[in-house]
Structures are given as structure tokens and as C-alpha cells.
Amino acid sequence: MSTTVQLSRRRFLQSSLGALTLAVTAGGLVTIVRAADADSKKYGADSMPGGTVDDPLVFVSIAADGTVTIVAHRAEMGTGVRTSLPMVVADEMEASWDRVQVVQAEANEARYGNQNVDGSRSMRHFLMPMRRAGAAARQMLEAAAAARWSVSVSEVKAVRHEVVHQSSGRRLGYGELAADAARQPVPGTEQLKLKARADYRYIGKNQVRLVDLEAIGKGQATYGMDMRLPGMVYAVVARPPVVGGKLRRFDSEKALAVPGVLKVVEIPAFQGAPAFQPLGGVAVVARNTWAAIKGREALEIEWDDGPNGGYDSADFRKTLAEASRATGKTIRDNGDTLSVWNGAAETERFAAEYYIPHLAHASMEPPVATVQIKEGRAEVWTSVQNPEAARTAVATRLKLKPEDVKVNVLLLGGGFGRKSKPDYVDEAAIVARAMPEGTPVKLVWTREDDIHHDYLHTVSAERLEAVIDKTGKVRSWLHRSAAPTIGSLFAEGAKGQQLFESAMSAINMPYQIPNVRVETAEVAAHARIGWFRSVANIPHAFAAQCFIAELAHRAGKDHRQFALDLIGPARQIDPGDMADTWNYTESPERYPYDTGRLRGVIEAACQGAKWGRELPKGHGLGLAFCYSFMSYTATVVEVAVDEKGQVRVLAVDMAMDCGPQINPERIRAQMEGGAVMGLSLALTSEITFEKGRVKQSNFHDYQVLRHNASPRVIRTHLVNDDHDLPPGGVGEPPVPPVAPALCNAIFAATGKRVRSLPVGTVA
Amino acid sequence: MPQLNVNGQTREVDVPDDMPLLWVLRDELGMTGSKFGCGMALCGACTMHLDGAPVRSCVTPVSAAAGRAISTIEGMASDRVGQVVQDAWIENNVAQCGYCQAGQIMTAVGLLKTTPAPTEEQIDGAMGGNICRCGTYPRIRAAILQAADRLAQGDE
Ligand code: FES
Ligand code: FES
């Protein structure tokens, strides 16, 4: 990287937040931020609860037989983190991977540092702490060997699970050194000798398979859904069909008559804002899951729908569209967008409106938790993204001290943001409390529960307006977004997107346009709005990336070239120079917006797809790109659209620059998965409400991509791999560019513009 | 009181006739390899074989399985095709979260037993009922094609 960085020191989260504001991070933390405190703002992992821990004694233990046990402190939901972070430790400590065993940490952020797998932060925040832990362990082993041989530590070297005395050739295995090494002082950070990149054995090498790979293939891996304990009972819950609804009355007689049903337990409705509280309702406890489901069907319940009983997606769509046409709250303002627009000739003005519906996460494993309460302590076995939040929820519910709640983290059958909210764990605690002491309760969500009661991705209307002159220069850009905010989860009645939402691909964009204005409209939430893999980048990038393609078309220019011209030359931008914005909690010095890297992925994706090639009739290539979670992605989609308007995705080329590539094989897996998830939401997925109720219920009406619709070709292009850069996120960044690339491809194939998702068939 | 034959073993269960096989195996017999994903024959996570043919066990009443050979993911390591498919799954690093993969493998094994050299379209047709929310479809496809190759070589 040769470009010099000239970064202003503008503070984030400053004036635009006002004196006292609720700030919600994508990690689900709610903090009251005083403007005056903004000066002491911490970045990255330091801003997260628990921060980071790099103590080798916490993460590494070595048995006398040489087995190295490494703690995976973050939950596995499919990104590979349970493998990749221990792999980093093993590499730095020169442990042989075939002699490494991984154990999963229980919830304890004071001990392990932050454990919330959300926000594409695992590698971003824990690469260096894990390297330090591994290097420290290695140096302790070397010091132990040197002491044993009474030689200087500079004469010995750890190599593949042994320490070697270089001149004499003596060697001692890690097992033989374990006890002595554990008594060595832990070296301070400044004494650590981290490996040079050339010495890596596993980092960047694709030598390591998922630790659970074999067990998964044999059906032996244990997910939250698979927990079993002696005497365990099973529960399902009938929840209010409308968010904020309450139980008016219920009759459990018939339910209790169902064979196998043991008990019926009322779950209190939430108070105030929903946050991570259960929705309320009635739990049916039974000998097995099936009996519980049958028992629930036999419940007679009358609900009071409450204030959201009128929520209707068709009406709300109009509300959003209207809001997107009215002046909103300005959150970025450069130049004088309004007068340029007002002064422009009609032929120079261009506006377009986009719509993205609610989406459900629909991880293949629905939410599930097992809780047992015994002798003043609670033990939990569950699949959660945020174990510490689950511990807090259970401790609060049962009025226990957090140290009296043990949360065991099992594998997650997918998460995508849903499982960072531990409402289902809280439900299980409520039911366990109602059962005889010591009864383990497994509380299962069915697929219908999951679709009906998700923390949904928001629904949004996006309006963009631009003035583009005859030469194709974009003179002004207005992006107005109307969408219920995740902030409404934590503050009753919160309206207008939070800064962290607006920042994602709306405020934080680098186009060289002299007049830029970004506005958010104040619209209320009538559902539980949560974060969904890549969050607000989905609607913002969809709109902006389609709009750029539309502008290119108006200008009569090649989309790729037009986009590169709009981005301009390679440079590093402090997002704080765009507006008072949010930089994914990261420091703008470490993580500036690097347009060179953005250009790089666009070029790589286009090259991979052979952009500009001749295509058969009815085929089209579409491009889109995005910067999110400190990584740069670009996607080219190739589609074929037949006479009936059926869209078939033939190929996806996805390029990503996430800085150093720690486990490239898993990065590619995330890119492939992101492409499929992006196509699901683009092509078929939609949650709609009628009378406050979610209309869809299972995979027949909430459709996600299946084998037959999935593109046969997904080419992944990893670019840069610069280990001098701080790591970027991997799990989320692949998603946002997919839907706009698809719609741009459909336009190229048919001349028809799809501005509303899901695409369905092209009319 | 139905008697079940699961992976070659006889198991006694005391459950109502209409209880789906999936819950009988998971909750009553403690065999949790087969997964619950939808309960409506829409996702394939629960796929088992009845007399060698894939079924969605979440909608298969236990009474329909009595007296027939039930095989599950737990039994695949001792099935010739199952073993080859499991190996191909590992070699292609198919799994992300892995939750759907038991069902994917069971459907793929069923496919390869009747169609040893499947075309792309036959793979689509057979696998269309198995959802992977993590999006591992391209690797599943590659693993099936590889397993088909291996099986063909083994037969030569
Ligand atoms: S759980 Fe049986 S098909 Fe989904
Ligand atoms: S690997 Fe996660 S659902 Fe298929």
C-alpha cells in the first residue's frame, strides 16, 4: 500500500446524535451515549463488551501426551470460526493440527473477551489476540526447554510440536514440556515474537478442514436441537400472533388431555420495547416434541392484538413510498443538492424508487434452548450467537447471579443474525422454573414459529434522485431511505434509522459527486426488526447499485466504466469526512474507505465474468459492488430470461478483498453461501403482514433458493491478500451486491427494470 | 407398541401410531442425526430411507415404518454408497453450519442407488426438496458427481 493517508480526526457519533441518545450497535448492545463521552470513544474490539483476551493460559492447555487443547470462545454458526481461530493459535504456537483438540467455551466474556458472533467481527477482532496467545504459548514452551537444557532461549526453537536445541539437535515434545511451560511467566505483549508470514503453516494455506466436518457427515455433531438429558421434557409455545399482543384468556383442558402433555405454563408478555424479551403466550410441556406440538394445537386461546393489529404490508408499502418522497432528516449533506436539483432541466433529472420487503432469517435449525435449574443454579445448552446475552437473560429472569448461570454453547444450525437474540433461551428458563426442580426443559421453535415470530429484516422504500448532465457527469445525488429501525427493538416508538443503519451503504459511499445528500425518513415499526446478514446494506446497496446502473444506461455508458469513473482514482477516505457517520465501530485510521480496493474487486469480478462479452439473446450480465464490514465485494451475475419472464441465474462471479485471507477456503464458502442467500432474497423471499400477522408460515410460502434454482457456476475471486492490512469481515459482505447485480443483469437481458424485490417473474 | 428396525437393529417404542418417525427417533430413541427443519416435507433435513428409498420422516407416521427397514445417517458409515458419499462430502468441504447435511447426504445416497450416473438435471430433480440455507449447493453438486465417479470406478 503506497498511498499516504491523510485522515482528519473528526469524531464519530458526535453532534448528530444529540446530547443523549440511544446507540444500538449491530451487535445488539444498547448503550446510552453522551455526546461529551464521544471523545473517549473506543474502537474495534475495545468498544465491545468483554473486549479481547490474549492470555495463553485461558486459551491453550497441553496434556502430558502432547495433545494441545485450544478453546474456541466464539460460537460456530457455519462461518468456520470454531476452526479458524484455534487454527491461528495453533499456527503461532507451532502446534501440529492433528494433535490439536478444540473445546467450546461456555459464556464468559470476562474470561474470554467478546463472544458475540455478529457483525462479521470474529477474525477482525480476534486474529491478533489469537496470534498473541499462540506466540506466547510457543515462547513459554521454548523457555521451558531452554531451562531444562540450561541453554539460552535464543538457541532453541519450536518446530512442529517440539522444541529443538539447534546446535545439539536435542528435542523435547510439547507434552514433555507442558508442565514446565505452564509455570513460565506469560510474556508481555512487547516481548512477543510473532511469526513472519512466510513461516505460517496453516494461516492462508487451506490445510485445515472444519473440526466438525466428519461428525457433521455422520450425523454425530451436536446442535442445540440435539441436546438430550435424562428426564428431559419438551416445550413449544403459542405466541401472540401480533407483536405486542397479549393473552386475553386461554383454556388448557384439551391440551392437557393430549397423551404425553405434562403441563401448561403461561409466558408473560414483554414490557416496554421488545428487546430480547419473549413475546409472551402459553407453553405446552410434554414428554416429547410431537406431543407438545399436538398439545399446543389443542389450546384454546383468545388474544388481544394490541396496537400492531392493523399492520398490513400493502398499506405500509404506500406509507413508506410516501415517506421516501417527503423531506426527511438529513444525515449527510455535501454541497447544495436541493438547488442543483431545482435548477436542473427536466431532461437532466432522474429519480427512481426501490422496495425491499421484510425477510426472515430461516436458519435451517429453528431457535431452540435447553435449561435446567437445580440448587440455585441454572445450566443452559443452546445454539446462540451471543452466549453472554443468553446468560444475562437467564440470570435476570431467574434472579440469579450471572456466575450461577452456565451457558454451554452447542453448534448452531445457521444463525444469520437471528440467534444473537436470546428470547428463546429466556422462554426456556421461564418454563424450567415452572417445572419440578431439576427438570431439564428443551424449548423448541417449529418452522412456523420461526417464520411467524422472527426478528425480521426491515422493510424499506428507497428513493434516489440525481442530476446527470449531457456528458454523463453526475452533479447531484440524493438517497432517501424509509425503513423501520432496529432501534425500535430497544426504544419504544423509535423512528428513523439509527446512524449505524444509515451508514451502511447510504452515508458511507465514495462517489465523486459534488452535491450529495442522504436522508432518513421517520417511520414506525410494527414488527420486531432485527439485523439480518449484512443488515441495512441490503436495501441501501440494492437501491444505490441499481441506480448507478440506471444512470450509466441514461448516460449511454458501459456500467463498469461508469462506476469506476464515479468512484474515481484510488484514494483513502475517512468516512468522517463524508458526514458524522459510523464506521462499523472501527477507527477511520485503521479502516479508511479505500477506493483502490473497491476498484480492485470490480475489476476482478468483471474479469472473472468476462464482462463485455457477446451474449445470446435473453441473456444478460449485471454488476454491483459494496463496501461493508471493512471488506470490499463486487458481483457479476449472468442471467437468462425466457419469454415467460422466468429468470434463471447461470453464473455468479464474486470478488472480495477482505485484507489478509486467514482461511481462504472458508472465505470462499462464505462467498458462495452469500451468493445463494443474496439470490434467495432477490428472487423469491418475502414476509408480508395482514392484520398484524405474518402471512407466510413455512418453506412453501416463504421460499428460499433450492438446488434447482441455484446457479451451477459460482466463481469466487479473492483479491489482495495483504497481510499488512487489518482484517475485514467475511460472513456478511458477500450478500449486498448480489440482488442489485441480478436486477442489473435482468435489465441487460430484457430491457426491463426490476426495482422491487423479490423479482419473481419479469413481467 | 410398534417394533422398529433401525439400521439393522430392532427397537421397541411406546408411542401413538400417528407420531412422525422423525420425533420417534430423535426424542424416544435418542438418534439425533436426522434433523428437524420444517415438519412439512418441505426441506429434506429429516430424510431417512424406508426399504432403501428416501422419505421425509417428519411426515411419515411411525405406523407406516413398522416392519420395514429404516436407515438413517447414523447407519451410512456401514453402507457402501453411504460411505463413498460421506467421503466426498468431506473432500469437497461441503458443510457450512452442517445442519442440513444429514438430509442432503441421505437424499444423495438415495439418488445414487437408483441413478448411479446422474445428470445435472437428475441431481436438480432429486435434490430439489433439500434446502440448505447456508447455500452449499455448488459443493453438494460437486460431491455427488465425485461420489458417482468413485462408485463407477469401484464397480469396474
Ligand atoms: S423436517 Fe422433514 S422435510 Fe423438513
Ligand atoms: S450447511 Fe447450513 S443449512 Fe446447509
PDB file of N, CA, C and O in Angstrom, chain A residues 679-713:
ATOM      1  N   LEU A 679     -29.293 -14.338  -3.686  1.00  0.00           N
ATOM      2  CA  LEU A 679     -30.237 -14.684  -4.758  1.00  0.00           C
ATOM      3  C   LEU A 679     -31.586 -15.087  -4.187  1.00  0.00           C
ATOM      4  O   LEU A 679     -32.625 -14.807  -4.782  1.00  0.00           O
ATOM      5  N   SER A 680     -31.585 -15.737  -3.031  1.00  0.00           N
ATOM      6  CA  SER A 680     -32.856 -16.083  -2.380  1.00  0.00           C
ATOM      7  C   SER A 680     -33.675 -14.837  -2.130  1.00  0.00           C
ATOM      8  O   SER A 680     -34.857 -14.765  -2.462  1.00  0.00           O
ATOM      9  N   LEU A 681     -33.050 -13.847  -1.511  1.00  0.00           N
ATOM     10  CA  LEU A 681     -33.815 -12.647  -1.167  1.00  0.00           C
ATOM     11  C   LEU A 681     -34.161 -11.856  -2.425  1.00  0.00           C
ATOM     12  O   LEU A 681     -35.191 -11.178  -2.484  1.00  0.00           O
ATOM     13  N   ALA A 682     -33.330 -11.962  -3.440  1.00  0.00           N
ATOM     14  CA  ALA A 682     -33.619 -11.240  -4.672  1.00  0.00           C
ATOM     15  C   ALA A 682     -34.754 -11.893  -5.447  1.00  0.00           C
ATOM     16  O   ALA A 682     -35.612 -11.215  -5.993  1.00  0.00           O
ATOM     17  N   LEU A 683     -34.773 -13.208  -5.469  1.00  0.00           N
ATOM     18  CA  LEU A 683     -35.690 -13.898  -6.378  1.00  0.00           C
ATOM     19  C   LEU A 683     -37.019 -14.259  -5.749  1.00  0.00           C
ATOM     20  O   LEU A 683     -38.063 -14.160  -6.392  1.00  0.00           O
ATOM     21  N   THR A 684     -37.005 -14.737  -4.491  1.00  0.00           N
ATOM     22  CA  THR A 684     -38.232 -15.381  -4.008  1.00  0.00           C
ATOM     23  C   THR A 684     -38.701 -15.007  -2.608  1.00  0.00           C
ATOM     24  O   THR A 684     -39.857 -15.243  -2.287  1.00  0.00           O
ATOM     25  N   SER A 685     -37.836 -14.496  -1.744  1.00  0.00           N
ATOM     26  CA  SER A 685     -38.214 -14.401  -0.330  1.00  0.00           C
ATOM     27  C   SER A 685     -38.948 -13.106  -0.013  1.00  0.00           C
ATOM     28  O   SER A 685     -38.542 -12.031  -0.444  1.00  0.00           O
ATOM     29  N   GLU A 686     -40.019 -13.232   0.742  1.00  0.00           N
ATOM     30  CA  GLU A 686     -40.757 -12.042   1.160  1.00  0.00           C
ATOM     31  C   GLU A 686     -41.657 -12.405   2.343  1.00  0.00           C
ATOM     32  O   GLU A 686     -42.396 -13.387   2.296  1.00  0.00           O
ATOM     33  N   ILE A 687     -41.585 -11.597   3.373  1.00  0.00           N
ATOM     34  CA  ILE A 687     -42.510 -11.730   4.502  1.00  0.00           C
ATOM     35  C   ILE A 687     -43.495 -10.573   4.414  1.00  0.00           C
ATOM     36  O   ILE A 687     -43.091  -9.409   4.274  1.00  0.00           O
ATOM     37  N   THR A 688     -44.789 -10.899   4.467  1.00  0.00           N
ATOM     38  CA  THR A 688     -45.795  -9.839   4.445  1.00  0.00           C
ATOM     39  C   THR A 688     -46.746 -10.008   5.631  1.00  0.00           C
ATOM     40  O   THR A 688     -46.921 -11.115   6.147  1.00  0.00           O
ATOM     41  N   PHE A 689     -47.347  -8.895   6.005  1.00  0.00           N
ATOM     42  CA  PHE A 689     -48.279  -8.881   7.131  1.00  0.00           C
ATOM     43  C   PHE A 689     -49.696  -8.569   6.661  1.00  0.00           C
ATOM     44  O   PHE A 689     -49.900  -7.782   5.732  1.00  0.00           O
ATOM     45  N   GLU A 690     -50.653  -9.163   7.343  1.00  0.00           N
ATOM     46  CA  GLU A 690     -52.054  -8.809   7.182  1.00  0.00           C
ATOM     47  C   GLU A 690     -52.680  -8.864   8.566  1.00  0.00           C
ATOM     48  O   GLU A 690     -52.451  -9.836   9.298  1.00  0.00           O
ATOM     49  N   LYS A 691     -53.423  -7.876   8.930  1.00  0.00           N
ATOM     50  CA  LYS A 691     -53.994  -7.790  10.277  1.00  0.00           C
ATOM     51  C   LYS A 691     -52.944  -8.048  11.349  1.00  0.00           C
ATOM     52  O   LYS A 691     -53.196  -8.750  12.335  1.00  0.00           O
ATOM     53  N   GLY A 692     -51.779  -7.520  11.124  1.00  0.00           N
ATOM     54  CA  GLY A 692     -50.718  -7.642  12.129  1.00  0.00           C
ATOM     55  C   GLY A 692     -50.016  -8.978  12.159  1.00  0.00           C
ATOM     56  O   GLY A 692     -49.080  -9.166  12.930  1.00  0.00           O
ATOM     57  N   ARG A 693     -50.475  -9.928  11.323  1.00  0.00           N
ATOM     58  CA  ARG A 693     -49.936 -11.286  11.361  1.00  0.00           C
ATOM     59  C   ARG A 693     -49.066 -11.565  10.148  1.00  0.00           C
ATOM     60  O   ARG A 693     -49.415 -11.155   9.029  1.00  0.00           O
ATOM     61  N   VAL A 694     -48.000 -12.299  10.358  1.00  0.00           N
ATOM     62  CA  VAL A 694     -47.181 -12.732   9.229  1.00  0.00           C
ATOM     63  C   VAL A 694     -47.980 -13.750   8.423  1.00  0.00           C
ATOM     64  O   VAL A 694     -48.525 -14.702   8.977  1.00  0.00           O
ATOM     65  N   LYS A 695     -48.066 -13.534   7.119  1.00  0.00           N
ATOM     66  CA  LYS A 695     -48.882 -14.416   6.285  1.00  0.00           C
ATOM     67  C   LYS A 695     -48.181 -15.732   5.956  1.00  0.00           C
ATOM     68  O   LYS A 695     -48.827 -16.738   5.754  1.00  0.00           O
ATOM     69  N   GLN A 696     -46.859 -15.686   5.878  1.00  0.00           N
ATOM     70  CA  GLN A 696     -46.147 -16.904   5.500  1.00  0.00           C
ATOM     71  C   GLN A 696     -45.930 -17.778   6.743  1.00  0.00           C
ATOM     72  O   GLN A 696     -45.986 -17.282   7.870  1.00  0.00           O
ATOM     73  N   SER A 697     -45.673 -19.045   6.503  1.00  0.00           N
ATOM     74  CA  SER A 697     -45.539 -19.919   7.663  1.00  0.00           C
ATOM     75  C   SER A 697     -44.447 -20.971   7.546  1.00  0.00           C
ATOM     76  O   SER A 697     -43.951 -21.462   8.554  1.00  0.00           O
ATOM     77  N   ASN A 698     -44.084 -21.342   6.339  1.00  0.00           N
ATOM     78  CA  ASN A 698     -43.100 -22.407   6.202  1.00  0.00           C
ATOM     79  C   ASN A 698     -42.455 -22.251   4.830  1.00  0.00           C
ATOM     80  O   ASN A 698     -42.728 -21.264   4.125  1.00  0.00           O
ATOM     81  N   PHE A 699     -41.646 -23.221   4.418  1.00  0.00           N
ATOM     82  CA  PHE A 699     -40.870 -23.036   3.192  1.00  0.00           C
ATOM     83  C   PHE A 699     -41.697 -23.131   1.906  1.00  0.00           C
ATOM     84  O   PHE A 699     -41.156 -22.920   0.830  1.00  0.00           O
ATOM     85  N   HIS A 700     -42.995 -23.429   2.015  1.00  0.00           N
ATOM     86  CA  HIS A 700     -43.790 -23.413   0.786  1.00  0.00           C
ATOM     87  C   HIS A 700     -44.167 -21.988   0.410  1.00  0.00           C
ATOM     88  O   HIS A 700     -44.263 -21.650  -0.760  1.00  0.00           O
ATOM     89  N   ASP A 701     -44.354 -21.132   1.412  1.00  0.00           N
ATOM     90  CA  ASP A 701     -44.729 -19.755   1.062  1.00  0.00           C
ATOM     91  C   ASP A 701     -43.655 -18.735   1.447  1.00  0.00           C
ATOM     92  O   ASP A 701     -43.689 -17.602   0.963  1.00  0.00           O
ATOM     93  N   TYR A 702     -42.715 -19.130   2.291  1.00  0.00           N
ATOM     94  CA  TYR A 702     -41.502 -18.311   2.431  1.00  0.00           C
ATOM     95  C   TYR A 702     -40.417 -19.079   1.704  1.00  0.00           C
ATOM     96  O   TYR A 702     -39.844 -20.041   2.222  1.00  0.00           O
ATOM     97  N   GLN A 703     -40.192 -18.681   0.475  1.00  0.00           N
ATOM     98  CA  GLN A 703     -39.342 -19.509  -0.367  1.00  0.00           C
ATOM     99  C   GLN A 703     -37.905 -19.032  -0.374  1.00  0.00           C
ATOM    100  O   GLN A 703     -37.631 -17.843  -0.464  1.00  0.00           O
ATOM    101  N   VAL A 704     -37.031 -20.009  -0.264  1.00  0.00           N
ATOM    102  CA  VAL A 704     -35.602 -19.723  -0.378  1.00  0.00           C
ATOM    103  C   VAL A 704     -35.077 -20.575  -1.538  1.00  0.00           C
ATOM    104  O   VAL A 704     -35.748 -21.501  -1.987  1.00  0.00           O
ATOM    105  N   LEU A 705     -33.895 -20.221  -1.987  1.00  0.00           N
ATOM    106  CA  LEU A 705     -33.349 -20.901  -3.159  1.00  0.00           C
ATOM    107  C   LEU A 705     -33.132 -22.386  -2.883  1.00  0.00           C
ATOM    108  O   LEU A 705     -32.668 -22.763  -1.822  1.00  0.00           O
ATOM    109  N   ARG A 706     -33.465 -23.188  -3.839  1.00  0.00           N
ATOM    110  CA  ARG A 706     -33.220 -24.629  -3.767  1.00  0.00           C
ATOM    111  C   ARG A 706     -32.173 -25.011  -4.807  1.00  0.00           C
ATOM    112  O   ARG A 706     -31.819 -24.201  -5.661  1.00  0.00           O
ATOM    113  N   HIS A 707     -31.742 -26.274  -4.740  1.00  0.00           N
ATOM    114  CA  HIS A 707     -30.738 -26.770  -5.685  1.00  0.00           C
ATOM    115  C   HIS A 707     -31.039 -26.383  -7.122  1.00  0.00           C
ATOM    116  O   HIS A 707     -30.175 -25.912  -7.852  1.00  0.00           O
ATOM    117  N   ASN A 708     -32.286 -26.612  -7.528  1.00  0.00           N
ATOM    118  CA  ASN A 708     -32.604 -26.470  -8.944  1.00  0.00           C
ATOM    119  C   ASN A 708     -32.551 -25.026  -9.420  1.00  0.00           C
ATOM    120  O   ASN A 708     -32.335 -24.773 -10.589  1.00  0.00           O
ATOM    121  N   ALA A 709     -32.724 -24.058  -8.500  1.00  0.00           N
ATOM    122  CA  ALA A 709     -32.653 -22.660  -8.914  1.00  0.00           C
ATOM    123  C   ALA A 709     -31.275 -22.057  -8.640  1.00  0.00           C
ATOM    124  O   ALA A 709     -30.982 -20.947  -9.058  1.00  0.00           O
ATOM    125  N   SER A 710     -30.478 -22.798  -7.926  1.00  0.00           N
ATOM    126  CA  SER A 710     -29.156 -22.276  -7.568  1.00  0.00           C
ATOM    127  C   SER A 710     -28.243 -22.301  -8.796  1.00  0.00           C
ATOM    128  O   SER A 710     -28.282 -23.247  -9.571  1.00  0.00           O
ATOM    129  N   PRO A 711     -27.451 -21.247  -8.975  1.00  0.00           N
ATOM    130  CA  PRO A 711     -26.588 -21.249 -10.163  1.00  0.00           C
ATOM    131  C   PRO A 711     -25.591 -22.414 -10.107  1.00  0.00           C
ATOM    132  O   PRO A 711     -25.087 -22.752  -9.055  1.00  0.00           O
ATOM    133  N   ARG A 712     -25.378 -23.018 -11.244  1.00  0.00           N
ATOM    134  CA  ARG A 712     -24.416 -24.137 -11.276  1.00  0.00           C
ATOM    135  C   ARG A 712     -22.997 -23.637 -11.171  1.00  0.00           C
ATOM    136  O   ARG A 712     -22.105 -24.375 -10.798  1.00  0.00           O
ATOM    137  N   VAL A 713     -22.802 -22.390 -11.534  1.00  0.00           N
ATOM    138  CA  VAL A 713     -21.444 -21.843 -11.500  1.00  0.00           C
ATOM    139  C   VAL A 713     -21.390 -20.662 -10.532  1.00  0.00           C
ATOM    140  O   VAL A 713     -22.095 -19.674 -10.724  1.00  0.00           O
TER     141      VAL A 713
END
